[in-house]
PDB file of C-alpha atoms and ligand atoms in Angstrom:
ATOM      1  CA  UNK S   1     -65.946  26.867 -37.463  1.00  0.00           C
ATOM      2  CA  UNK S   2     -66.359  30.951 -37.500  1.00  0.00           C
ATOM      3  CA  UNK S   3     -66.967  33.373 -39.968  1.00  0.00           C
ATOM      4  CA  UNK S   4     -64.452  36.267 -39.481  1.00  0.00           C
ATOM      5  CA  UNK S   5     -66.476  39.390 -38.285  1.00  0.00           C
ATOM      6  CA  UNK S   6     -65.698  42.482 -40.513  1.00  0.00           C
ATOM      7  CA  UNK S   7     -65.553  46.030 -38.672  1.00  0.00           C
ATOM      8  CA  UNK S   8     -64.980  49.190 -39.591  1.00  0.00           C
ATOM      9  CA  UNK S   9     -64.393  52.265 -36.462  1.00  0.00           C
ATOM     10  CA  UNK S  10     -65.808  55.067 -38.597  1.00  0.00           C
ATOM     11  CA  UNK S  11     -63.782  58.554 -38.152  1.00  0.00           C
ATOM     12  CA  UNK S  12     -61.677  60.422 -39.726  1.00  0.00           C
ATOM     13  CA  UNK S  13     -57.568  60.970 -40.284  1.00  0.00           C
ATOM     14  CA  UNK S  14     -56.998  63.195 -37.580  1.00  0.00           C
ATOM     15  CA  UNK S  15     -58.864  61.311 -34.785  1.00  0.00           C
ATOM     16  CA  UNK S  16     -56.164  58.741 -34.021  1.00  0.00           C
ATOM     17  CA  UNK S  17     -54.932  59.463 -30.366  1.00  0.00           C
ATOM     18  CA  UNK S  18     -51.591  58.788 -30.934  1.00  0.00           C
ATOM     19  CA  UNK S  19     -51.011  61.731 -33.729  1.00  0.00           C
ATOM     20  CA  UNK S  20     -52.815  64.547 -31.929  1.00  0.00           C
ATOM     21  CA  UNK S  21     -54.145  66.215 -34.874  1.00  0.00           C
ATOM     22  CA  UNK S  22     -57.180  66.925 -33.490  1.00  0.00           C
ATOM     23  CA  UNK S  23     -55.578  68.840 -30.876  1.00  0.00           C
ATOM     24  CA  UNK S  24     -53.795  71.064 -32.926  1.00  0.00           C
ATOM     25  CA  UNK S  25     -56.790  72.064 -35.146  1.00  0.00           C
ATOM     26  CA  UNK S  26     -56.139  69.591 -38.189  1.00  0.00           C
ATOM     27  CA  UNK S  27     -59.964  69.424 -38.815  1.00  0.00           C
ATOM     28  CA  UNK S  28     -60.760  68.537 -42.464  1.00  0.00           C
ATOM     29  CA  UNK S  29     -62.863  65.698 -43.281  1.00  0.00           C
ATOM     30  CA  UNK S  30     -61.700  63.076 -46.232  1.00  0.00           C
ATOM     31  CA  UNK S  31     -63.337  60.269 -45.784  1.00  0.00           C
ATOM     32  CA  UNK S  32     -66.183  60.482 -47.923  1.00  0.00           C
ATOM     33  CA  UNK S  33     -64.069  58.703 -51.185  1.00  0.00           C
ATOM     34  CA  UNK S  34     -63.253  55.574 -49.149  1.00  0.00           C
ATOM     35  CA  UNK S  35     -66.156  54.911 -47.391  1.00  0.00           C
ATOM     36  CA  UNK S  36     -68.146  55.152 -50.867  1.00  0.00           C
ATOM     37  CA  UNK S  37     -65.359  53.431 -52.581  1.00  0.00           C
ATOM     38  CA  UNK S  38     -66.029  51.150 -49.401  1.00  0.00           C
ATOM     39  CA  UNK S  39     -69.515  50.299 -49.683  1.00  0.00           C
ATOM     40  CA  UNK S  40     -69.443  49.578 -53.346  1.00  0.00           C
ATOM     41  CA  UNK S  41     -66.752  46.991 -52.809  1.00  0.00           C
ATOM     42  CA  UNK S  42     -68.956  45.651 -50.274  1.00  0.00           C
ATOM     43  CA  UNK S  43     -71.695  45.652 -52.200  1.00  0.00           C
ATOM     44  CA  UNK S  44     -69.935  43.913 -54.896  1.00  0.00           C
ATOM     45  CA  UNK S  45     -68.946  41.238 -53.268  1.00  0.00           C
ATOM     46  CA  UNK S  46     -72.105  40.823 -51.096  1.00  0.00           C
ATOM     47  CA  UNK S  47     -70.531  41.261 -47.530  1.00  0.00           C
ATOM     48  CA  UNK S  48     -72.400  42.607 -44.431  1.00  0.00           C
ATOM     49  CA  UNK S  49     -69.887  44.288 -42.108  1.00  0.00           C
ATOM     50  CA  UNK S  50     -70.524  46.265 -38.703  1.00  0.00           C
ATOM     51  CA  UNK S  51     -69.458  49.946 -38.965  1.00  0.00           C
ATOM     52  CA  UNK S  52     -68.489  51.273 -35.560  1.00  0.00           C
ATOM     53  CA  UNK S  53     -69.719  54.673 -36.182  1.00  0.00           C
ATOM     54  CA  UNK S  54     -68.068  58.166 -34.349  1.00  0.00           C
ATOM     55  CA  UNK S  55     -70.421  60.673 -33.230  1.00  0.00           C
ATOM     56  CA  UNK S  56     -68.384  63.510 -34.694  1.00  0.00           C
ATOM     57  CA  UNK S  57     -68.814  61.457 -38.169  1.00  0.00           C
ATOM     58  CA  UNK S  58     -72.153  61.216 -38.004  1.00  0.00           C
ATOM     59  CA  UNK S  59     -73.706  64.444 -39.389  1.00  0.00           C
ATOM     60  CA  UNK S  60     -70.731  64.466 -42.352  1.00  0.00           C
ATOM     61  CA  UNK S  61     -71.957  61.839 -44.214  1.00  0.00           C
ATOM     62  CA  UNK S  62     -75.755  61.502 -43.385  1.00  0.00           C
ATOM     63  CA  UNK S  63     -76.236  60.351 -46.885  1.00  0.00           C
ATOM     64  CA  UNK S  64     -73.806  57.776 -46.462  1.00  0.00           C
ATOM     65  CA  UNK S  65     -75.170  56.234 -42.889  1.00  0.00           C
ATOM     66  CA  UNK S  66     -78.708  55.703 -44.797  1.00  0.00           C
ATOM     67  CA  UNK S  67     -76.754  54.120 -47.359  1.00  0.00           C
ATOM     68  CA  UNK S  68     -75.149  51.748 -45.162  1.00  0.00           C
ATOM     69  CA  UNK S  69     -78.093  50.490 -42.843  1.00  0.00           C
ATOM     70  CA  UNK S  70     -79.980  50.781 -45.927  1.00  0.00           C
ATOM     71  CA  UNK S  71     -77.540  48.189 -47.603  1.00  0.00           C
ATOM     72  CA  UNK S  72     -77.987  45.552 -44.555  1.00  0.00           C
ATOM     73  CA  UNK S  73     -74.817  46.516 -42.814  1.00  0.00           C
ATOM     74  CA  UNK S  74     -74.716  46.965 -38.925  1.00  0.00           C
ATOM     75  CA  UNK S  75     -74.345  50.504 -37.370  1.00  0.00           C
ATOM     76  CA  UNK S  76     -72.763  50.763 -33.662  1.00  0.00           C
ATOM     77  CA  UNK S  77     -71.442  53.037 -31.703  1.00  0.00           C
ATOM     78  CA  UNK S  78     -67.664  54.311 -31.283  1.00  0.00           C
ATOM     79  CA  UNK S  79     -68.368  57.217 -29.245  1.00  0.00           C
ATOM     80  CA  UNK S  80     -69.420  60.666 -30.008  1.00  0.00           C
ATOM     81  CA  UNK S  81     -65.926  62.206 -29.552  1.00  0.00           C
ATOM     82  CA  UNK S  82     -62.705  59.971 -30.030  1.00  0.00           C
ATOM     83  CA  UNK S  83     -61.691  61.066 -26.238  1.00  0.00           C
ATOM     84  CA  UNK S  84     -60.049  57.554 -24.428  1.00  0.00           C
ATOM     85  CA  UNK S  85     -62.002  56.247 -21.572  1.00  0.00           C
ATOM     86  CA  UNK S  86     -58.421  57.181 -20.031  1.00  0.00           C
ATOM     87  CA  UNK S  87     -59.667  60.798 -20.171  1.00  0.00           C
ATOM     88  CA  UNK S  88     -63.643  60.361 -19.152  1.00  0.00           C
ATOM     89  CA  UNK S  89     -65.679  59.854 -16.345  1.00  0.00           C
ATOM     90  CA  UNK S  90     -69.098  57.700 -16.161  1.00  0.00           C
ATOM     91  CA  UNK S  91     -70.724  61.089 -16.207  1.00  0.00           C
ATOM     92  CA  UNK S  92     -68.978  62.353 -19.421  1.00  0.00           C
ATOM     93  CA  UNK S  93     -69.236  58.851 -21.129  1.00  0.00           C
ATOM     94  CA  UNK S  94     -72.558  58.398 -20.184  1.00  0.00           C
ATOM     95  CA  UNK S  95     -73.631  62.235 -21.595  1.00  0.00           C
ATOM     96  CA  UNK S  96     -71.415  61.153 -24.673  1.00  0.00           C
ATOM     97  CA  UNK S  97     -73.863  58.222 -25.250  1.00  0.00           C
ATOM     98  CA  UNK S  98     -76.856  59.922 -24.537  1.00  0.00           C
ATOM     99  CA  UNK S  99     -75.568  62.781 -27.344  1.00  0.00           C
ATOM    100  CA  UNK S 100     -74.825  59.633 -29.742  1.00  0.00           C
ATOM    101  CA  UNK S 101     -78.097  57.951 -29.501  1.00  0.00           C
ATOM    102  CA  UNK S 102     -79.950  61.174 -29.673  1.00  0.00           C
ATOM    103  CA  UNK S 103     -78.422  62.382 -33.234  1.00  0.00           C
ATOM    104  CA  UNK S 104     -78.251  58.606 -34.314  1.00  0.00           C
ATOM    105  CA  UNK S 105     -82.023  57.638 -34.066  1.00  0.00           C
ATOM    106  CA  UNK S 106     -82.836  61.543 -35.078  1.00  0.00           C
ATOM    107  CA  UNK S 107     -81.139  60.511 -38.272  1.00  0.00           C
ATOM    108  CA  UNK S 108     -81.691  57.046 -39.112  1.00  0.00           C
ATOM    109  CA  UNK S 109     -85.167  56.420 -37.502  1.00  0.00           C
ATOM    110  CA  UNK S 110     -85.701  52.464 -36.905  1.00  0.00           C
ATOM    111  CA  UNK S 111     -82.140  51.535 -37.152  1.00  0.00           C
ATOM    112  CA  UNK S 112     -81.517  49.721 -34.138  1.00  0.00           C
ATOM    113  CA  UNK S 113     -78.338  50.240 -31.859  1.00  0.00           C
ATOM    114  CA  UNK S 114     -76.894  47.455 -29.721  1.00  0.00           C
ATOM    115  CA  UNK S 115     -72.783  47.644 -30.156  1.00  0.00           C
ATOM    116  CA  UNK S 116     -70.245  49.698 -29.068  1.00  0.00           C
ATOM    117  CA  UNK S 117     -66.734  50.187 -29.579  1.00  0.00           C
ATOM    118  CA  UNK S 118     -64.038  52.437 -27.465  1.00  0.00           C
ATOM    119  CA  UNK S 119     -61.714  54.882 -28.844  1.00  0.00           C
ATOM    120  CA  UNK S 120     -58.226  53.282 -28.963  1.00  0.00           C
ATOM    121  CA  UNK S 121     -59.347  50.174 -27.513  1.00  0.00           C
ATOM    122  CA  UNK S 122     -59.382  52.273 -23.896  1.00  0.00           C
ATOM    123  CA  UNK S 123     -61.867  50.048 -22.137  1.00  0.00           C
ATOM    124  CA  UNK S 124     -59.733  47.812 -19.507  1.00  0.00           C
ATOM    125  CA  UNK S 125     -59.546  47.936 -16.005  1.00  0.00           C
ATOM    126  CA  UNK S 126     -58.944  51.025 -14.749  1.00  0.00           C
ATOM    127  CA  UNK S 127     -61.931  51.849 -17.270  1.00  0.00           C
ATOM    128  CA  UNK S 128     -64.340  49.080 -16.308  1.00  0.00           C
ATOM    129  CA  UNK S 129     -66.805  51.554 -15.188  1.00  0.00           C
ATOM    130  CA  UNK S 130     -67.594  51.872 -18.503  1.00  0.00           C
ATOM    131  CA  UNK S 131     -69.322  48.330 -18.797  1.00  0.00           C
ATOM    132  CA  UNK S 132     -71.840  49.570 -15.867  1.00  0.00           C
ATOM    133  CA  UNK S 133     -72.402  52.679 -18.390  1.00  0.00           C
ATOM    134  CA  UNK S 134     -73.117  51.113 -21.282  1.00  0.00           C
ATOM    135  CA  UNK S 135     -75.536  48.194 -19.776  1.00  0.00           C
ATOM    136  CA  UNK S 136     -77.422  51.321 -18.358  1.00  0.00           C
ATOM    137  CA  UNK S 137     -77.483  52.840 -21.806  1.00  0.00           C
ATOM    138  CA  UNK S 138     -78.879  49.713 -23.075  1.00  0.00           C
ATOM    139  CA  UNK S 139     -75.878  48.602 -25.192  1.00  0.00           C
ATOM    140  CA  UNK S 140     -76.155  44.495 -25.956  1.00  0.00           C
ATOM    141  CA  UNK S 141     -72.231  43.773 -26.731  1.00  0.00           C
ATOM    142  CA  UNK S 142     -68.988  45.498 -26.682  1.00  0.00           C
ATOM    143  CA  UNK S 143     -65.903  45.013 -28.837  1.00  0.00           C
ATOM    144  CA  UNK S 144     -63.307  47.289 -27.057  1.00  0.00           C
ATOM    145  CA  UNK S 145     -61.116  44.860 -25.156  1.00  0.00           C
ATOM    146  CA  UNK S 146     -57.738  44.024 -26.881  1.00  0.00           C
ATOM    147  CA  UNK S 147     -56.693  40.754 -24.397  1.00  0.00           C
ATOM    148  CA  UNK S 148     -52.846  41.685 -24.881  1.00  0.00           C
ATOM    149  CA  UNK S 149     -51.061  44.423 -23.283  1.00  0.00           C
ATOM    150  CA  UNK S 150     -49.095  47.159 -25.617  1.00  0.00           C
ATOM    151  CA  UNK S 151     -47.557  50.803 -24.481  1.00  0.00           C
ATOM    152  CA  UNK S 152     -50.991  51.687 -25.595  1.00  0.00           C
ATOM    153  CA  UNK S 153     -53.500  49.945 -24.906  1.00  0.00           C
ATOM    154  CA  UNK S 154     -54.651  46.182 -23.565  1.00  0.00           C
ATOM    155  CA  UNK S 155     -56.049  43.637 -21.131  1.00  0.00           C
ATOM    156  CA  UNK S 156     -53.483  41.257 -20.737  1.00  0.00           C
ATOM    157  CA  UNK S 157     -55.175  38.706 -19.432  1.00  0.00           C
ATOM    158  CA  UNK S 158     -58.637  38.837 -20.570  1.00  0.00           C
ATOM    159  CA  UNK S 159     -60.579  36.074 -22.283  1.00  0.00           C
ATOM    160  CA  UNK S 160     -59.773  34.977 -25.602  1.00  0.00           C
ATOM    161  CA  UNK S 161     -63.485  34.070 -26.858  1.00  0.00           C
ATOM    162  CA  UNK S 162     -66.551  36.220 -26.354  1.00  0.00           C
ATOM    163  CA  UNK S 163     -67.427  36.356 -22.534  1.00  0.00           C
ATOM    164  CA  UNK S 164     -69.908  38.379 -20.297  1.00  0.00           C
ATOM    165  CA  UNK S 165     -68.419  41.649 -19.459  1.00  0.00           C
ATOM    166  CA  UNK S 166     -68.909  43.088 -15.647  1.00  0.00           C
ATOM    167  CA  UNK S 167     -67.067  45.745 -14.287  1.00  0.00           C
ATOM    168  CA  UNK S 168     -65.834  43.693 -11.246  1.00  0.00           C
ATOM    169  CA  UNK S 169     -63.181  42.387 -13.613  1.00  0.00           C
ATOM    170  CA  UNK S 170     -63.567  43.539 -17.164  1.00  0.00           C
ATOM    171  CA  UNK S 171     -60.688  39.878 -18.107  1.00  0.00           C
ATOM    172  CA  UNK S 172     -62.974  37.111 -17.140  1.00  0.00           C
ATOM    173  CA  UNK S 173     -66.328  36.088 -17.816  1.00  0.00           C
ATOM    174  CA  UNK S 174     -69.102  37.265 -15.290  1.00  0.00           C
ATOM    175  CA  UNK S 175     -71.792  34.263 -15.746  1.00  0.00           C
ATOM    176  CA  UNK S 176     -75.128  36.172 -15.649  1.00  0.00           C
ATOM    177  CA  UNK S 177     -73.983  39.376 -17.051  1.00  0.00           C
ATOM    178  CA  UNK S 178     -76.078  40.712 -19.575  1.00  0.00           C
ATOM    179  CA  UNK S 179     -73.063  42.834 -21.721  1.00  0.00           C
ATOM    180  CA  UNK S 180     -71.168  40.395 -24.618  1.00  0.00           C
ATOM    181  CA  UNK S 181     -67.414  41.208 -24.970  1.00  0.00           C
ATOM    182  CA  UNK S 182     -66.121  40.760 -28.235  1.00  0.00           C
ATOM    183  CA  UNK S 183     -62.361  40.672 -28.185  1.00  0.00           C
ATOM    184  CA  UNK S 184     -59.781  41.208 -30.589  1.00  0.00           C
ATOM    185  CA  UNK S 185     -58.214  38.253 -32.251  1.00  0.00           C
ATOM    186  CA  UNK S 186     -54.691  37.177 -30.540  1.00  0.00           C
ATOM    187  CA  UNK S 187     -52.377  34.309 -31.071  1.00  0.00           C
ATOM    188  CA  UNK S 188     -51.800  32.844 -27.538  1.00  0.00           C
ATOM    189  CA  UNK S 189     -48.274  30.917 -26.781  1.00  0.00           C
ATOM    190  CA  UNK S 190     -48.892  30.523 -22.723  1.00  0.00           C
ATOM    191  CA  UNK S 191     -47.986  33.700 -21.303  1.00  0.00           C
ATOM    192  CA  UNK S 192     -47.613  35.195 -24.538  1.00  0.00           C
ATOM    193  CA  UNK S 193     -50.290  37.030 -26.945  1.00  0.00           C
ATOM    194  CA  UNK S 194     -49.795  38.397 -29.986  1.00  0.00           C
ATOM    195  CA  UNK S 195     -52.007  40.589 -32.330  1.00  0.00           C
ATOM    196  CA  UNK S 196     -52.406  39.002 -36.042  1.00  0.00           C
ATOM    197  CA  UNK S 197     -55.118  41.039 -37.679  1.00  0.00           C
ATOM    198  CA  UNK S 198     -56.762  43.942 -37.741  1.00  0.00           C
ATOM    199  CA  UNK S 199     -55.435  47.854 -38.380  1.00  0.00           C
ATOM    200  CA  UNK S 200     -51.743  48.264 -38.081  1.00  0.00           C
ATOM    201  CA  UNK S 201     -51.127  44.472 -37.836  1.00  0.00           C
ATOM    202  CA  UNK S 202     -52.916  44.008 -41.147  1.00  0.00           C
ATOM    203  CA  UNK S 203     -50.755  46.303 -42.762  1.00  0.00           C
ATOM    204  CA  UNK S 204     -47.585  45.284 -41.827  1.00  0.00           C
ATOM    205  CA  UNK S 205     -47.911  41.541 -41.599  1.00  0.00           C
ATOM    206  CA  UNK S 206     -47.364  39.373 -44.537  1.00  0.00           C
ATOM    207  CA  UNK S 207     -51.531  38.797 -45.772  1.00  0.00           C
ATOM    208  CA  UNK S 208     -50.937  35.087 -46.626  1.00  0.00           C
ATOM    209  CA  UNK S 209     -49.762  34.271 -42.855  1.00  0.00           C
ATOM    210  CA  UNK S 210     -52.934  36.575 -41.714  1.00  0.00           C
ATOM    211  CA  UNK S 211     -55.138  34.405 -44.108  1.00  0.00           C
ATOM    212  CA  UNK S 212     -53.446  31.369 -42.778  1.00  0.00           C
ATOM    213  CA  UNK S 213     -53.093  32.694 -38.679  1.00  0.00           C
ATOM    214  CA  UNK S 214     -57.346  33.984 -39.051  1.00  0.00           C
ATOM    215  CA  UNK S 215     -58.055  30.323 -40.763  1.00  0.00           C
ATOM    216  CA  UNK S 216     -56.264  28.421 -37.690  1.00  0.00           C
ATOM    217  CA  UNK S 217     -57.557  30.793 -34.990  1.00  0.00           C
ATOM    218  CA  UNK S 218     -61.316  30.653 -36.222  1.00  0.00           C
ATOM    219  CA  UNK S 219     -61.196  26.891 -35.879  1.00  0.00           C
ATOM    220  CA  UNK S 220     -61.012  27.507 -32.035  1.00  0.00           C
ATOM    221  CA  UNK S 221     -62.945  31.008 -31.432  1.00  0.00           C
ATOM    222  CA  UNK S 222     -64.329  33.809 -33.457  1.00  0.00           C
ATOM    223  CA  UNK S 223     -61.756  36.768 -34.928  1.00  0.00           C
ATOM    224  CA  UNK S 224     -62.785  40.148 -35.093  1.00  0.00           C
ATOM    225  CA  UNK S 225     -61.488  42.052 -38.454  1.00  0.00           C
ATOM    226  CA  UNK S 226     -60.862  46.221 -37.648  1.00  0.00           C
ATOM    227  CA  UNK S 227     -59.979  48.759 -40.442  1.00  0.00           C
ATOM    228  CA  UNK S 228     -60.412  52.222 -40.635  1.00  0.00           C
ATOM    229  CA  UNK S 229     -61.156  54.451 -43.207  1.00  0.00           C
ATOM    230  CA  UNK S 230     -57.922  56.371 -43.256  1.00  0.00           C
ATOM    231  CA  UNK S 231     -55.980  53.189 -43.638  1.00  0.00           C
ATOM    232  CA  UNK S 232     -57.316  53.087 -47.494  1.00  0.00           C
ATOM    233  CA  UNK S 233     -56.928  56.360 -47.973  1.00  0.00           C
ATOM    234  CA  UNK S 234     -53.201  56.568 -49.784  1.00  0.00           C
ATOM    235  CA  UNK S 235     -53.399  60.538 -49.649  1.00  0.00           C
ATOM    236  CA  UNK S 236     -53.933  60.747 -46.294  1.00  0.00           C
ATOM    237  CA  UNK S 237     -52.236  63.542 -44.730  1.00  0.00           C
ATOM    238  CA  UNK S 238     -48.935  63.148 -42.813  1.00  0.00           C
ATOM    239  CA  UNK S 239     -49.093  64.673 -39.352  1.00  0.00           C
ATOM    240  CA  UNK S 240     -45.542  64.924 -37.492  1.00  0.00           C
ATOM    241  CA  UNK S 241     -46.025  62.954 -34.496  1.00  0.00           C
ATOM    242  CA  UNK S 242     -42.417  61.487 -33.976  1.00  0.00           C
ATOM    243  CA  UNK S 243     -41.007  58.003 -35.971  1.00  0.00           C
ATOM    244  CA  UNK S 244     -42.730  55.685 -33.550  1.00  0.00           C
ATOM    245  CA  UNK S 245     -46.284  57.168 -33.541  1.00  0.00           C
ATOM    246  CA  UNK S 246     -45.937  58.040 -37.708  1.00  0.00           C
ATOM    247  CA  UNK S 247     -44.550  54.458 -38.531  1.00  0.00           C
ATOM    248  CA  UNK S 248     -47.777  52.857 -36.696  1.00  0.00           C
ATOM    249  CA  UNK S 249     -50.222  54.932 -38.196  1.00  0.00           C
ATOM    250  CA  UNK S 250     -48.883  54.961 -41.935  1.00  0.00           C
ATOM    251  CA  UNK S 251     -47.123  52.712 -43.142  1.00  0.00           C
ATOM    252  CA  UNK S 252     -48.654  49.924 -45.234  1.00  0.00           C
ATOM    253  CA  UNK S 253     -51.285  52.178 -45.659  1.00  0.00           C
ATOM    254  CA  UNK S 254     -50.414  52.243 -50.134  1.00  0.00           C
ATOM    255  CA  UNK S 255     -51.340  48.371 -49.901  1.00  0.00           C
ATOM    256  CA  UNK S 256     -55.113  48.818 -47.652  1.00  0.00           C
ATOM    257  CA  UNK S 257     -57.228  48.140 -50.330  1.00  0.00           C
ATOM    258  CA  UNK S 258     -56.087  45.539 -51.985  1.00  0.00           C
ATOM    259  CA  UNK S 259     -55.709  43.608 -48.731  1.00  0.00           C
ATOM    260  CA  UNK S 260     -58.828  44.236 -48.076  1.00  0.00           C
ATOM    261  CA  UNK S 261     -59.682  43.099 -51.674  1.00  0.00           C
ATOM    262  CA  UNK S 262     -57.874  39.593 -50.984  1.00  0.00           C
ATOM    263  CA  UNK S 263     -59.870  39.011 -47.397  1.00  0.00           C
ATOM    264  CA  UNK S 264     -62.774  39.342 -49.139  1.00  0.00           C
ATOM    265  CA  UNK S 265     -61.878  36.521 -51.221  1.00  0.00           C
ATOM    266  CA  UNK S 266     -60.688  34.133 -49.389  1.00  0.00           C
ATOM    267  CA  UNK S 267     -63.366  34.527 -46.557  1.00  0.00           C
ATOM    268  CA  UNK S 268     -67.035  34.915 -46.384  1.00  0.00           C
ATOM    269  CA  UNK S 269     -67.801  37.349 -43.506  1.00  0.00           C
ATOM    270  CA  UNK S 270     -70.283  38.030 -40.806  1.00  0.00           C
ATOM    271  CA  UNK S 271     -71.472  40.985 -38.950  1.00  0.00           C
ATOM    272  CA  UNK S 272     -70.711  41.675 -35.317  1.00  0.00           C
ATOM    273  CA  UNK S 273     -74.322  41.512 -34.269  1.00  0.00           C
ATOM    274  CA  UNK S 274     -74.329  37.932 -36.259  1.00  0.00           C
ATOM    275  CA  UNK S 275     -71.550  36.899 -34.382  1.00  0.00           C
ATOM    276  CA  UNK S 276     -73.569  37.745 -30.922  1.00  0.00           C
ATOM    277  CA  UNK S 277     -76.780  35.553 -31.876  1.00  0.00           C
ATOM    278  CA  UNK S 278     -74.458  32.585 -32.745  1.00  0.00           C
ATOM    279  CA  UNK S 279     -73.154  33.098 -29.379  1.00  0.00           C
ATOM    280  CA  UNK S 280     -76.596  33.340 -28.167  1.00  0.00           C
ATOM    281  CA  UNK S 281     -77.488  30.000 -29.452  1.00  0.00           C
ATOM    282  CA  UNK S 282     -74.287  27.970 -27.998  1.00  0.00           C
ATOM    283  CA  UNK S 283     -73.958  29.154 -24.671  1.00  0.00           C
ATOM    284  CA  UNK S 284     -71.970  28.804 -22.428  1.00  0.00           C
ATOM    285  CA  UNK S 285     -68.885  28.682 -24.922  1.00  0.00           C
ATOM    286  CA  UNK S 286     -69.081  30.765 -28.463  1.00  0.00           C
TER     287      UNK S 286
HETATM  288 ZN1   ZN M 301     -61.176  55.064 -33.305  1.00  0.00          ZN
END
């Protein structure tokens, strides 16, 4: 039996892809309120998470970063800017990276980086150059494959429990490869996958059949827990993006915190890196 790993993809409201905010110049920074409201509650309640950190984030809230490696959380990478692997190449991931660790270990000397985390969960296989990229860089594990396939995003056959990640075949496990894949918790009925936890699906899904759906899934394989900090953020600002795109990125969002609030409760929680030495241990399987 797991302990649910708690993450957190630091950026800020208008980053999402599918809103476009960025694009069109929306460029004011809010989430200074959550994250402290944030890191009290974690505090509070004791929990260790892994914080997935944008590069663009980083020099807002450079108090903030020192507070959180300071308070035994995990920092990782989720890019310098929130572009998709879609919309890179090696060359312009790889500079990205290089930009990242740069301001990262200018501003938190001796915090150690070893996870990383793709914008919009954009590493699959037309992307899988990216897992050649980040061994290079000297990245340890990876969280960006969602084993499910949406008009989005997904790998729809990848590997349900942590596996080695190569870029021959970013779905199955490459025995030798050095680069841990984290996936994102699914429910699997044969051919079918569903998502159960985690950003949007934690805000519209009823929370006792998460609690119940994460408590059956962790008896057979880890689950990975995603927020972000606009999704406690009630005030956030509405950006037109048509009814699909809006629906998906706000609703539920009035109800964030006190989910979050209940998880905490029912489940004691472990940090992605944690999650990577108990695999570690009981290889082959984790
Ligand atoms: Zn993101």
């Amino acid at each position: 039996m797991y302990n649910p790993v708690l993450t957190f993809d630091i950026e800020e409201w208008f980053h999402p892809v599918l809103l476009g905010a960025s694009e069109r110049g929306e460029q004011k920074p809010r989430a200074r309120e959550v994250l402290l409201w944030l890191l009290d509650l974690l505090d509070e309640r004791k929990v260790k998470a892994t914080f997935f950190v944008l590069g663009e984030t980083l020099e807002l809230y450079p108090d903030l970063f020192g507070r959180i490696a300071s308070s035994g959380h995990e920092l990782a990478c989720h890019g310098f800017t929130h572009k998709p692997l879609w919309h890179q190449t090696s060359e312009s991931f790889r500079a990205e990276l290089r930009l990242f660790k740069d301001r990262f270990t200018t501003m938190l000397p001796g915090v150690v980086l070893r996870g990383f985390r793709a914008s919009t969960f954009s590493l699959e296989q037309k992307t899988a150059w990216a897992a050649d990229v980040l061994e290079s860089e000297g990245f340890l594990y990876d969280s960006s494959i969602f084993p499910y396939r949406n008009h989005v995003y997904g790998v729809p056959r990848a590997e349900l429990s942590p596996y080695r990640l190569s870029s021959n075949d970013v779905a199955q496990d490459a025995p030798g490869g050095r680069l841990l894949e984290l996936p994102m918790p699914v429910l699997n009925f044969g051919r079918i996958r569903i998502p159960f936890v985690g950003g949007f699906y934690s805000r519209v899904l009823p929370l006792k059949l998460q609690v119940f759906l994460i408590r059956r899934t962790l008896k057979l394989r880890p689950v990975i827990l995603y927020f972000h900090p606009w999704e406690f953020d009630p005030g956030v600002p509405r950006v037109p993006s048509g009814k699909l795109n809006e629906w998906i990125t706000y609703t539920g969002i009035e109800k964030m915190r006190g989910r979050l609030e209940y998880l905490l409760q029912k489940f004691d929680f472990m940090t992605a890196w944690e999650l990577v030495q108990v695999c570690e241990r009981s290889r082959p399987s984790c």
